[in-house]
mmCIF file of C-alpha atoms in Angstrom:
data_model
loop_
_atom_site.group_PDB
_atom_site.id
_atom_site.type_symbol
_atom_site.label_atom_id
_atom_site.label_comp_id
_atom_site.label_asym_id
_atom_site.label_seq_id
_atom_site.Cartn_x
_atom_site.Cartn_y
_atom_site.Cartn_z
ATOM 1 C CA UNK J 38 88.455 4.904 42.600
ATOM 2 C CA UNK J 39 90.505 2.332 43.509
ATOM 3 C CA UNK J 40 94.500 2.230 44.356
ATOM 4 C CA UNK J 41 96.618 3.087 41.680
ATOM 5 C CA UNK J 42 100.502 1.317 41.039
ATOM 6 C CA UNK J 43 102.730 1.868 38.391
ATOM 7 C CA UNK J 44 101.673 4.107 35.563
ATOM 8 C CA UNK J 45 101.442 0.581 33.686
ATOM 9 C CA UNK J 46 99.269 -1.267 35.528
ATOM 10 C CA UNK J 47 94.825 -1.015 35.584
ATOM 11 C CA UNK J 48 93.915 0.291 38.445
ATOM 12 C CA UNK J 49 92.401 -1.942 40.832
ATOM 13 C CA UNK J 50 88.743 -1.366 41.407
ATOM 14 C CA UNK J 51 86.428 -2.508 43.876
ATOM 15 C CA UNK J 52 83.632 -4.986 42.487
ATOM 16 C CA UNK J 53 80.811 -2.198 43.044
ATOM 17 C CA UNK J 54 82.701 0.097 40.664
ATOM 18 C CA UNK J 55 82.821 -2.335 37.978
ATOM 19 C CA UNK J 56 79.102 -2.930 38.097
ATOM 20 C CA UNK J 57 76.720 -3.018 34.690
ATOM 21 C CA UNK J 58 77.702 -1.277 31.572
ATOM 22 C CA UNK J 59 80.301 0.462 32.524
ATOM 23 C CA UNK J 60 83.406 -1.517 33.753
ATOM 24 C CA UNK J 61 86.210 0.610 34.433
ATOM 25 C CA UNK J 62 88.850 -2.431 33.948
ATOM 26 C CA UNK J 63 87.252 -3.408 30.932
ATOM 27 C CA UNK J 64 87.050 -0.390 29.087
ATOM 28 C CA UNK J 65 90.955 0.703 30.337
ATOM 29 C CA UNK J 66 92.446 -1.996 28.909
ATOM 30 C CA UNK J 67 90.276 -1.894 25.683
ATOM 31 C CA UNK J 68 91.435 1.935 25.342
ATOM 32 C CA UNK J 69 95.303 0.757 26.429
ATOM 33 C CA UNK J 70 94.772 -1.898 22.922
ATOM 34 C CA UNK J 71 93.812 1.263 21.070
ATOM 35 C CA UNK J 72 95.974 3.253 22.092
ATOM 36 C CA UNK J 73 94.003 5.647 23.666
ATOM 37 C CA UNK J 74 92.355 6.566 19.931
ATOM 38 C CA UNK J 75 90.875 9.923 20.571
ATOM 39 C CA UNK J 76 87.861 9.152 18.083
ATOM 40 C CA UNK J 77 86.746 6.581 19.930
ATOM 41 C CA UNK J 78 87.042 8.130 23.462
ATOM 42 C CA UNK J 79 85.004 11.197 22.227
ATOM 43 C CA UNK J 80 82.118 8.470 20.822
ATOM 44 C CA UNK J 81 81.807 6.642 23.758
ATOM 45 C CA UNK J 82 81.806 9.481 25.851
ATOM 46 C CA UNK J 83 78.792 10.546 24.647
ATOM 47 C CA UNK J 84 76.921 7.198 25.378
ATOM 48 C CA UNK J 85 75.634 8.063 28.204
ATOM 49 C CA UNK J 86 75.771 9.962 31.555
ATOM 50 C CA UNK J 87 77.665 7.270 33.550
ATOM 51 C CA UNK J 88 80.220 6.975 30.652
ATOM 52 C CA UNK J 89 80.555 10.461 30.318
ATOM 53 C CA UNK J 90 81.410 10.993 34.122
ATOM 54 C CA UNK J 91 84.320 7.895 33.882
ATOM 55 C CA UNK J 92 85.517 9.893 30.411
ATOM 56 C CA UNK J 93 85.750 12.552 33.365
ATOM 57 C CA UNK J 94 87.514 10.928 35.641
ATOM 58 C CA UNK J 95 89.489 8.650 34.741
ATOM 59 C CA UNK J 96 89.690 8.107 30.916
ATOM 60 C CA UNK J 97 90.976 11.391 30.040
ATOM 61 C CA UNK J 98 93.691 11.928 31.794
ATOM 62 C CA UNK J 99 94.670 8.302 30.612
ATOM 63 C CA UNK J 100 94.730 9.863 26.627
ATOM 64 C CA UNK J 101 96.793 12.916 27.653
ATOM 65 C CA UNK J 102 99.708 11.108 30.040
ATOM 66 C CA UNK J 103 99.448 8.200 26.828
ATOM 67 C CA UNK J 104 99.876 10.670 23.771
ATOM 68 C CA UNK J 105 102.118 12.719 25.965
ATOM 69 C CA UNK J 106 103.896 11.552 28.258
ATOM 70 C CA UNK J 107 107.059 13.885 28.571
ATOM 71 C CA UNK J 108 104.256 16.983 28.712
ATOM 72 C CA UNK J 109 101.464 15.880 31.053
ATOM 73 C CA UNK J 110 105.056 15.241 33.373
ATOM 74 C CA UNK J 111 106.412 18.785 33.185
ATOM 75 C CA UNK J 112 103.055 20.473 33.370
ATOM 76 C CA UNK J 113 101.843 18.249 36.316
ATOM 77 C CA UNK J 114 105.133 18.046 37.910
ATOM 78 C CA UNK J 115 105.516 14.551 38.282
ATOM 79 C CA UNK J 116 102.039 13.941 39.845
ATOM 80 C CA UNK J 117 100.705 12.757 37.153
ATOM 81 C CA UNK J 118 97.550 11.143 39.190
ATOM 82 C CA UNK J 119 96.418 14.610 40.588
ATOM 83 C CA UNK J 120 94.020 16.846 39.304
ATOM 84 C CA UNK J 121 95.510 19.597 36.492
ATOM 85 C CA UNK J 122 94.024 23.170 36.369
ATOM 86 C CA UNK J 123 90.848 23.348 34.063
ATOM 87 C CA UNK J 124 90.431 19.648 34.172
ATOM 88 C CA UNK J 125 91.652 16.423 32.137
ATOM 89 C CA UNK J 126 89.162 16.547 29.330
ATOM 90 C CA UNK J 127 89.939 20.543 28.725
ATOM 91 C CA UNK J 128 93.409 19.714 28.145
ATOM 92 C CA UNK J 129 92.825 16.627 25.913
ATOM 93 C CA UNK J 130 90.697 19.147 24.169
ATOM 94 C CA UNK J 131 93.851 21.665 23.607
ATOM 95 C CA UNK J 132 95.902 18.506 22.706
ATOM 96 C CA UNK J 133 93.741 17.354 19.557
ATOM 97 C CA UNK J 134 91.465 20.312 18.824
ATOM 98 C CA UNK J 135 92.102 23.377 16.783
ATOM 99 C CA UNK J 136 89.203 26.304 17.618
ATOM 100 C CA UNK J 137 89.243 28.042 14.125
ATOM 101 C CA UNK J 138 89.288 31.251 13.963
ATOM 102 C CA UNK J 139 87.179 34.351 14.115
ATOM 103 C CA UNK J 140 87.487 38.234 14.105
ATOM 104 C CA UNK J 141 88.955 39.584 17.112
ATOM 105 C CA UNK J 142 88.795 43.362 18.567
ATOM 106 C CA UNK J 143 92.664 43.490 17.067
ATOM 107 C CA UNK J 144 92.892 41.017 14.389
ATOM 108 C CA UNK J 145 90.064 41.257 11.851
ATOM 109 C CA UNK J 146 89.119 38.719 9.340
ATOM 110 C CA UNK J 147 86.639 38.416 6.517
ATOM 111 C CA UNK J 148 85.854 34.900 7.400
ATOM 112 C CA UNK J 149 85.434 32.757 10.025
ATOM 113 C CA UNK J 150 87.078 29.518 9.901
ATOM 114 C CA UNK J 151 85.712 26.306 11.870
ATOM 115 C CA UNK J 152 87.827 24.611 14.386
ATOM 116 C CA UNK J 153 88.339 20.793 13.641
ATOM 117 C CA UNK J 154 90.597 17.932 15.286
ATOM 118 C CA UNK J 155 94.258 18.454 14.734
ATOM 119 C CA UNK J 156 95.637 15.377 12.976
ATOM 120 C CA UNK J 157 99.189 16.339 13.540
ATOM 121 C CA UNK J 158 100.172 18.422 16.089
ATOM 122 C CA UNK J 159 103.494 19.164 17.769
ATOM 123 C CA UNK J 160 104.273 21.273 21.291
ATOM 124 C CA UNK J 161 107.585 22.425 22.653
ATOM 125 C CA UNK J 162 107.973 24.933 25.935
ATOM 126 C CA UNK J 163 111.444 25.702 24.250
ATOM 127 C CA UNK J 164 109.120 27.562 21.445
ATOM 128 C CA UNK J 165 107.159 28.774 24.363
ATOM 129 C CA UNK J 166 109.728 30.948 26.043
ATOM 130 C CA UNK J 167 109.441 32.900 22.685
ATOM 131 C CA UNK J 168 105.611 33.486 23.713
ATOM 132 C CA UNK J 169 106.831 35.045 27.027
ATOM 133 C CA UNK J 170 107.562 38.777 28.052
ATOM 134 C CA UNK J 171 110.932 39.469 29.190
ATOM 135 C CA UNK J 172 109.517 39.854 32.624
ATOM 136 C CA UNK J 173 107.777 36.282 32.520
ATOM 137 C CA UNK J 174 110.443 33.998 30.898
ATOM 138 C CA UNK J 175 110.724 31.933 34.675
ATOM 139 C CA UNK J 176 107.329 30.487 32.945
ATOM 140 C CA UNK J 177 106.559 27.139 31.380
ATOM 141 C CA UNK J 178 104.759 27.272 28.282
ATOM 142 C CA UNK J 179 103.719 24.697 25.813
ATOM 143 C CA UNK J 180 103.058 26.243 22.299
ATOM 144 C CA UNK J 181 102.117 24.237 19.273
ATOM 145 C CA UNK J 182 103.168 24.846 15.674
ATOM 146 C CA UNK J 183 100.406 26.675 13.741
ATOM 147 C CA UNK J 184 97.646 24.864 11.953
ATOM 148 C CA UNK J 185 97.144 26.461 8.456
ATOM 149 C CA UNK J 186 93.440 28.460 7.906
ATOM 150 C CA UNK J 187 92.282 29.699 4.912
ATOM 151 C CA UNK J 188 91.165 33.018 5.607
ATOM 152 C CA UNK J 189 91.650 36.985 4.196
ATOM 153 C CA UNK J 190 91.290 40.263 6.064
ATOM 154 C CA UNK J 191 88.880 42.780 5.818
ATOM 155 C CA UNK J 192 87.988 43.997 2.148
ATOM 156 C CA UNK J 193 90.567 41.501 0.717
ATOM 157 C CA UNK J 194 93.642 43.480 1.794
ATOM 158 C CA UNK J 195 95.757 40.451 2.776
ATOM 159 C CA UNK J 196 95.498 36.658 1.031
ATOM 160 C CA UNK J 197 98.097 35.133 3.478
ATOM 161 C CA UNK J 198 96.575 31.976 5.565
ATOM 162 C CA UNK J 199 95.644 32.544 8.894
ATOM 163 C CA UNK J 200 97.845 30.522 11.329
ATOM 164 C CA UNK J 201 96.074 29.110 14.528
ATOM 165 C CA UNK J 202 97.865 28.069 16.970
ATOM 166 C CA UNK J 203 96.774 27.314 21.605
ATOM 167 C CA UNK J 204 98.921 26.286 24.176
ATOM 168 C CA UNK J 205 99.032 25.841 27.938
ATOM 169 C CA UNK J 206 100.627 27.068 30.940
ATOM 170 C CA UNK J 207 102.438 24.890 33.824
ATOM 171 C CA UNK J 208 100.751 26.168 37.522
ATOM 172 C CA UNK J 209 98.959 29.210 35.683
ATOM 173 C CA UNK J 210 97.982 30.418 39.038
ATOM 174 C CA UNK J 211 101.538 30.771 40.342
ATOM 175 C CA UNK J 212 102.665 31.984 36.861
ATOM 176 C CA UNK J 213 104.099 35.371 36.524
ATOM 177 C CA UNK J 214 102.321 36.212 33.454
ATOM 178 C CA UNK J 215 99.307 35.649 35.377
ATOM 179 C CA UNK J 216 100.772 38.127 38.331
ATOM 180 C CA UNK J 217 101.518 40.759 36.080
ATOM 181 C CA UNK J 218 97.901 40.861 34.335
ATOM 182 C CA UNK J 219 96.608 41.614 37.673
ATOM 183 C CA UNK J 220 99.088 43.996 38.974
ATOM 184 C CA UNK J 221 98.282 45.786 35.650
ATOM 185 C CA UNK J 222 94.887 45.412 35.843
ATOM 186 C CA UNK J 223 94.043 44.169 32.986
ATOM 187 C CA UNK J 224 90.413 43.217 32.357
ATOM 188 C CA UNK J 225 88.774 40.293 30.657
ATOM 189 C CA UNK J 226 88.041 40.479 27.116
ATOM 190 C CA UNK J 227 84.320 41.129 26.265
ATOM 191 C CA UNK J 228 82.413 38.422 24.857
ATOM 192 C CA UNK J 229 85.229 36.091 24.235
ATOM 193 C CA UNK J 230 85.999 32.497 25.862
ATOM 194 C CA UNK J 231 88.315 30.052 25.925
ATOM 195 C CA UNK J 232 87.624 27.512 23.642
ATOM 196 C CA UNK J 233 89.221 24.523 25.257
ATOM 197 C CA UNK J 234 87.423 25.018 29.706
ATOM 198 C CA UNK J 235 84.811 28.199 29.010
ATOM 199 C CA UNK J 236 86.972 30.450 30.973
ATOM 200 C CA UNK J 237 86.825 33.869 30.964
ATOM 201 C CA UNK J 238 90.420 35.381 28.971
ATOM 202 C CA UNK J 239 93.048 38.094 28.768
ATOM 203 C CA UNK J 240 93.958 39.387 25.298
ATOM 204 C CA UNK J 241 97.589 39.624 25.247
ATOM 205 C CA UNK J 242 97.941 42.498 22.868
ATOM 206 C CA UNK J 243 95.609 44.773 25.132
ATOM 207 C CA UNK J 244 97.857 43.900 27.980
ATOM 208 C CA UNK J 245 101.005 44.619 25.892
ATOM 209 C CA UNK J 246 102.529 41.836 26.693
ATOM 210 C CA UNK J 247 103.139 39.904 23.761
ATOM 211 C CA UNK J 248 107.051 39.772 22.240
ATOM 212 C CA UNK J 249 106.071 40.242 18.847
ATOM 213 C CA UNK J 250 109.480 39.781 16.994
ATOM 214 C CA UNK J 251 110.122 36.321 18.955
ATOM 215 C CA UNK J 252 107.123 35.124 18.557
ATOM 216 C CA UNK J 253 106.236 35.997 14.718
ATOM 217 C CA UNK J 254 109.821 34.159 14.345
ATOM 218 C CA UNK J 255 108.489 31.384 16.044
ATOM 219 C CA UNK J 256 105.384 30.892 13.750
ATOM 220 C CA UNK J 257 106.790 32.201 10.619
ATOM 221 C CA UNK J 258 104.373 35.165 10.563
ATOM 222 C CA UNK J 259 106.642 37.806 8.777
ATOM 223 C CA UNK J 260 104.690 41.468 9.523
ATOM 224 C CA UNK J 261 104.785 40.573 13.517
ATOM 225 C CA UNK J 262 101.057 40.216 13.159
ATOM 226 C CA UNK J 263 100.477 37.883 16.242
ATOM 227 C CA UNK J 264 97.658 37.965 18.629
ATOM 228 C CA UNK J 265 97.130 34.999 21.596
ATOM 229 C CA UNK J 266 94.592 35.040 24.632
ATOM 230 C CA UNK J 267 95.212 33.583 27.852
ATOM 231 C CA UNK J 268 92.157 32.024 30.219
ATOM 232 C CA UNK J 269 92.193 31.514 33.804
ATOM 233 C CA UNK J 270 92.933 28.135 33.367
ATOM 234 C CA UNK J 271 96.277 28.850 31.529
ATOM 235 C CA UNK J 272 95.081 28.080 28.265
ATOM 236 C CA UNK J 273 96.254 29.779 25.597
ATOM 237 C CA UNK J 274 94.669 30.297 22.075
ATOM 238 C CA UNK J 275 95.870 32.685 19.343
ATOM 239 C CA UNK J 276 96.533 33.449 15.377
ATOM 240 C CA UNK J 277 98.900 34.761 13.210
ATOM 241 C CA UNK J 278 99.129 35.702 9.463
ATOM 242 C CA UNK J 279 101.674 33.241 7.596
ATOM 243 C CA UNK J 280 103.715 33.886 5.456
ATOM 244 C CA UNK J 281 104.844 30.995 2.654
ATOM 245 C CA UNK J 282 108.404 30.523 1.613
ATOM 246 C CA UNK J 283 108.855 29.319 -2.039
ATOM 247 C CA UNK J 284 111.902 26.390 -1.995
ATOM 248 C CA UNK J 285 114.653 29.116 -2.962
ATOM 249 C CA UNK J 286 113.680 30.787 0.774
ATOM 250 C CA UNK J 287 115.241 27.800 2.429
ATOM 251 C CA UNK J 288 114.132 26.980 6.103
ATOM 252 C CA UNK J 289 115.807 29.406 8.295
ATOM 253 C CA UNK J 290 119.283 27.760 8.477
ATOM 254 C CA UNK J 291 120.213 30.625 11.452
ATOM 255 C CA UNK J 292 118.180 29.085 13.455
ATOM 256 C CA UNK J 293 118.955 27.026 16.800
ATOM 257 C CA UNK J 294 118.236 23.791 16.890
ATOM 258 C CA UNK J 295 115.014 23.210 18.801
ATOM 259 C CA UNK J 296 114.835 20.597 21.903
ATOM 260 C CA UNK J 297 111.518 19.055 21.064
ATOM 261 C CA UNK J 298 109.628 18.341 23.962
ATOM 262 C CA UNK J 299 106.289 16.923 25.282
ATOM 263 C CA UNK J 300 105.480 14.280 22.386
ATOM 264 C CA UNK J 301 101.899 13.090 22.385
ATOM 265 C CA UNK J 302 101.225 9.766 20.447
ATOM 266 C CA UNK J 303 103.595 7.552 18.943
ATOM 267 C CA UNK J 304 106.550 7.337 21.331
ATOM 268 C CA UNK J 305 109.178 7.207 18.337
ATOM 269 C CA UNK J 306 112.079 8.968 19.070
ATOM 270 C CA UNK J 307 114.954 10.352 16.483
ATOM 271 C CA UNK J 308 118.438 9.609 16.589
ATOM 272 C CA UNK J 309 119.119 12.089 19.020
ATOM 273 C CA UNK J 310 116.637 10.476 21.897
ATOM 274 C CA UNK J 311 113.845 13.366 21.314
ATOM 275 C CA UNK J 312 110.701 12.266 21.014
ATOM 276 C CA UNK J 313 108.858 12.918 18.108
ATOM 277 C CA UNK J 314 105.333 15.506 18.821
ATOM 278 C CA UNK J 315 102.790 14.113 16.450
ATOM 279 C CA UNK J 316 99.138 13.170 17.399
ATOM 280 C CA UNK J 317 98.353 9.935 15.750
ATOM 281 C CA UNK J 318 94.050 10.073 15.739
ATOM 282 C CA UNK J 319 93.363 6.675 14.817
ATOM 283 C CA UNK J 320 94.593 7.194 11.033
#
């Protein structure tokens, strides 16, 4: 691949990359006039080999530092042009996918519910510190609001929906969550991957290290019933049970005021100068 300049500009490509079908300067700037529609990038993708390898290389990480910009900078540190741990199209992926839901060894369900793309979907670290044991809070961690399942437990003992919600580590490998599953050995869960790289995962609640209270807060999940995995990657993928509030509950007034961060998509931005963390999938 050619030299890169400012995060603006097409890269400049040499004239035997740009040969036949697929033209790298050609198809950048076609995705930079559609706004890097996610739809679109996952059709061509599967065109063919040679378009599948650019996707790879090149056109993914393009979506993800697009939709979200502020994000892609914390959790890459600035270097936006390096590589990121599990790979570009993994964490495009995490950014527009929700995995469904199934049964897990500690959260059982009567249903399985299919994963689908996420039209809407918002990520702040400042909710992920509530994801984080006391021991790990020197972490970054991007959490998304939950996406709303239909679902039921076991022999119809709860009707509550099912909140699924992922999210994703900065430098996993230097994290401390990830230092304390090994020093308490914690093994991999059996028969369970991560949906968004394949990687083998940690379940949270066997390693005890999930802060129930701040997290069921987080999600609105009122028993504390909250259950996340974690891959090698640093992807993380979990569910909750919600609970609805009728309009006399209100919304939580005691709440601080949340510093939204990492907005993928639109690039609007309240009065405050936050950006806004909605996924805008070509609709």
């Amino acid at each position: 691949m050619g030299e890169w300049g400012s995060a603006s500009q097409v890269p400049r490509l040499s004239e035997s990359a740009n040969s036949g079908l697929v033209n790298e300067r050609v198809l950048f700037l076609v995705f930079e006039y559609m706004k890097w529609d996610i739809r679109t990038l996952c059709r061509v993708a599967a065109v063919s080999w040679k378009l599948r390898a650019l996707a790879k290389r090149l056109l993914w990480r393009e979506l993800c530092i697009y939709r979200a910009p502020r994000m892609i900078a914390t959790l890459t540190e600035g270097a936006t042009n390096s590589r990121i741990i599990g790979g570009w199209p993994a964490l495009a992926k995490l950014l527009f996918f929700c995995g469904g839901c199934e049964s897990t060894r500690h959260f059982r369900l009567s249903r399985a519910s299919p994963g689908h793309f996420a039209e809407e979907s918002r990520f702040s670290k400042t909710s992920g510190m509530s994801f984080l044991a006391k021991s790990c809070r020197g972490d970054v961690l991007y959490v998304s609001d939950p996406c709303e399942h239909a679902a039921a437990a076991e022999e119809g003992r709860r009707h509550d929906d099912v909140g699924v919600y992922r999210g994703v580590f900065r430098a996993f490998f230097k994290s401390r969550t990830r230092e304390c599953l090994i020093r308490k050995r914690i093994g991999f869960e059996e028969g369970m991957r991560c949906p968004y790289c394949a990687a083998r995962v940690w379940s949270m609640t066997a390693a005890r290290m999930i802060p129930k209270k701040s997290a069921a807060r987080k999600l609105g999940s009122g028993d504390g019933a909250v259950e996340y995995f974690v891959c090698l990657n640093g992807h993380l993928h979990g569910l909750c049970w919600l609970v609805h509030l009728s309009s006399d509950d209100g919304g939580g007034g005691d709440e601080e005021e949340e510093e939204e961060e990492g907005s993928f998509c639109s690039g609007e931005e309240d009065d405050d100068g936050h950006n806004r963390n909605y996924a805008n999938n070509g609709n």
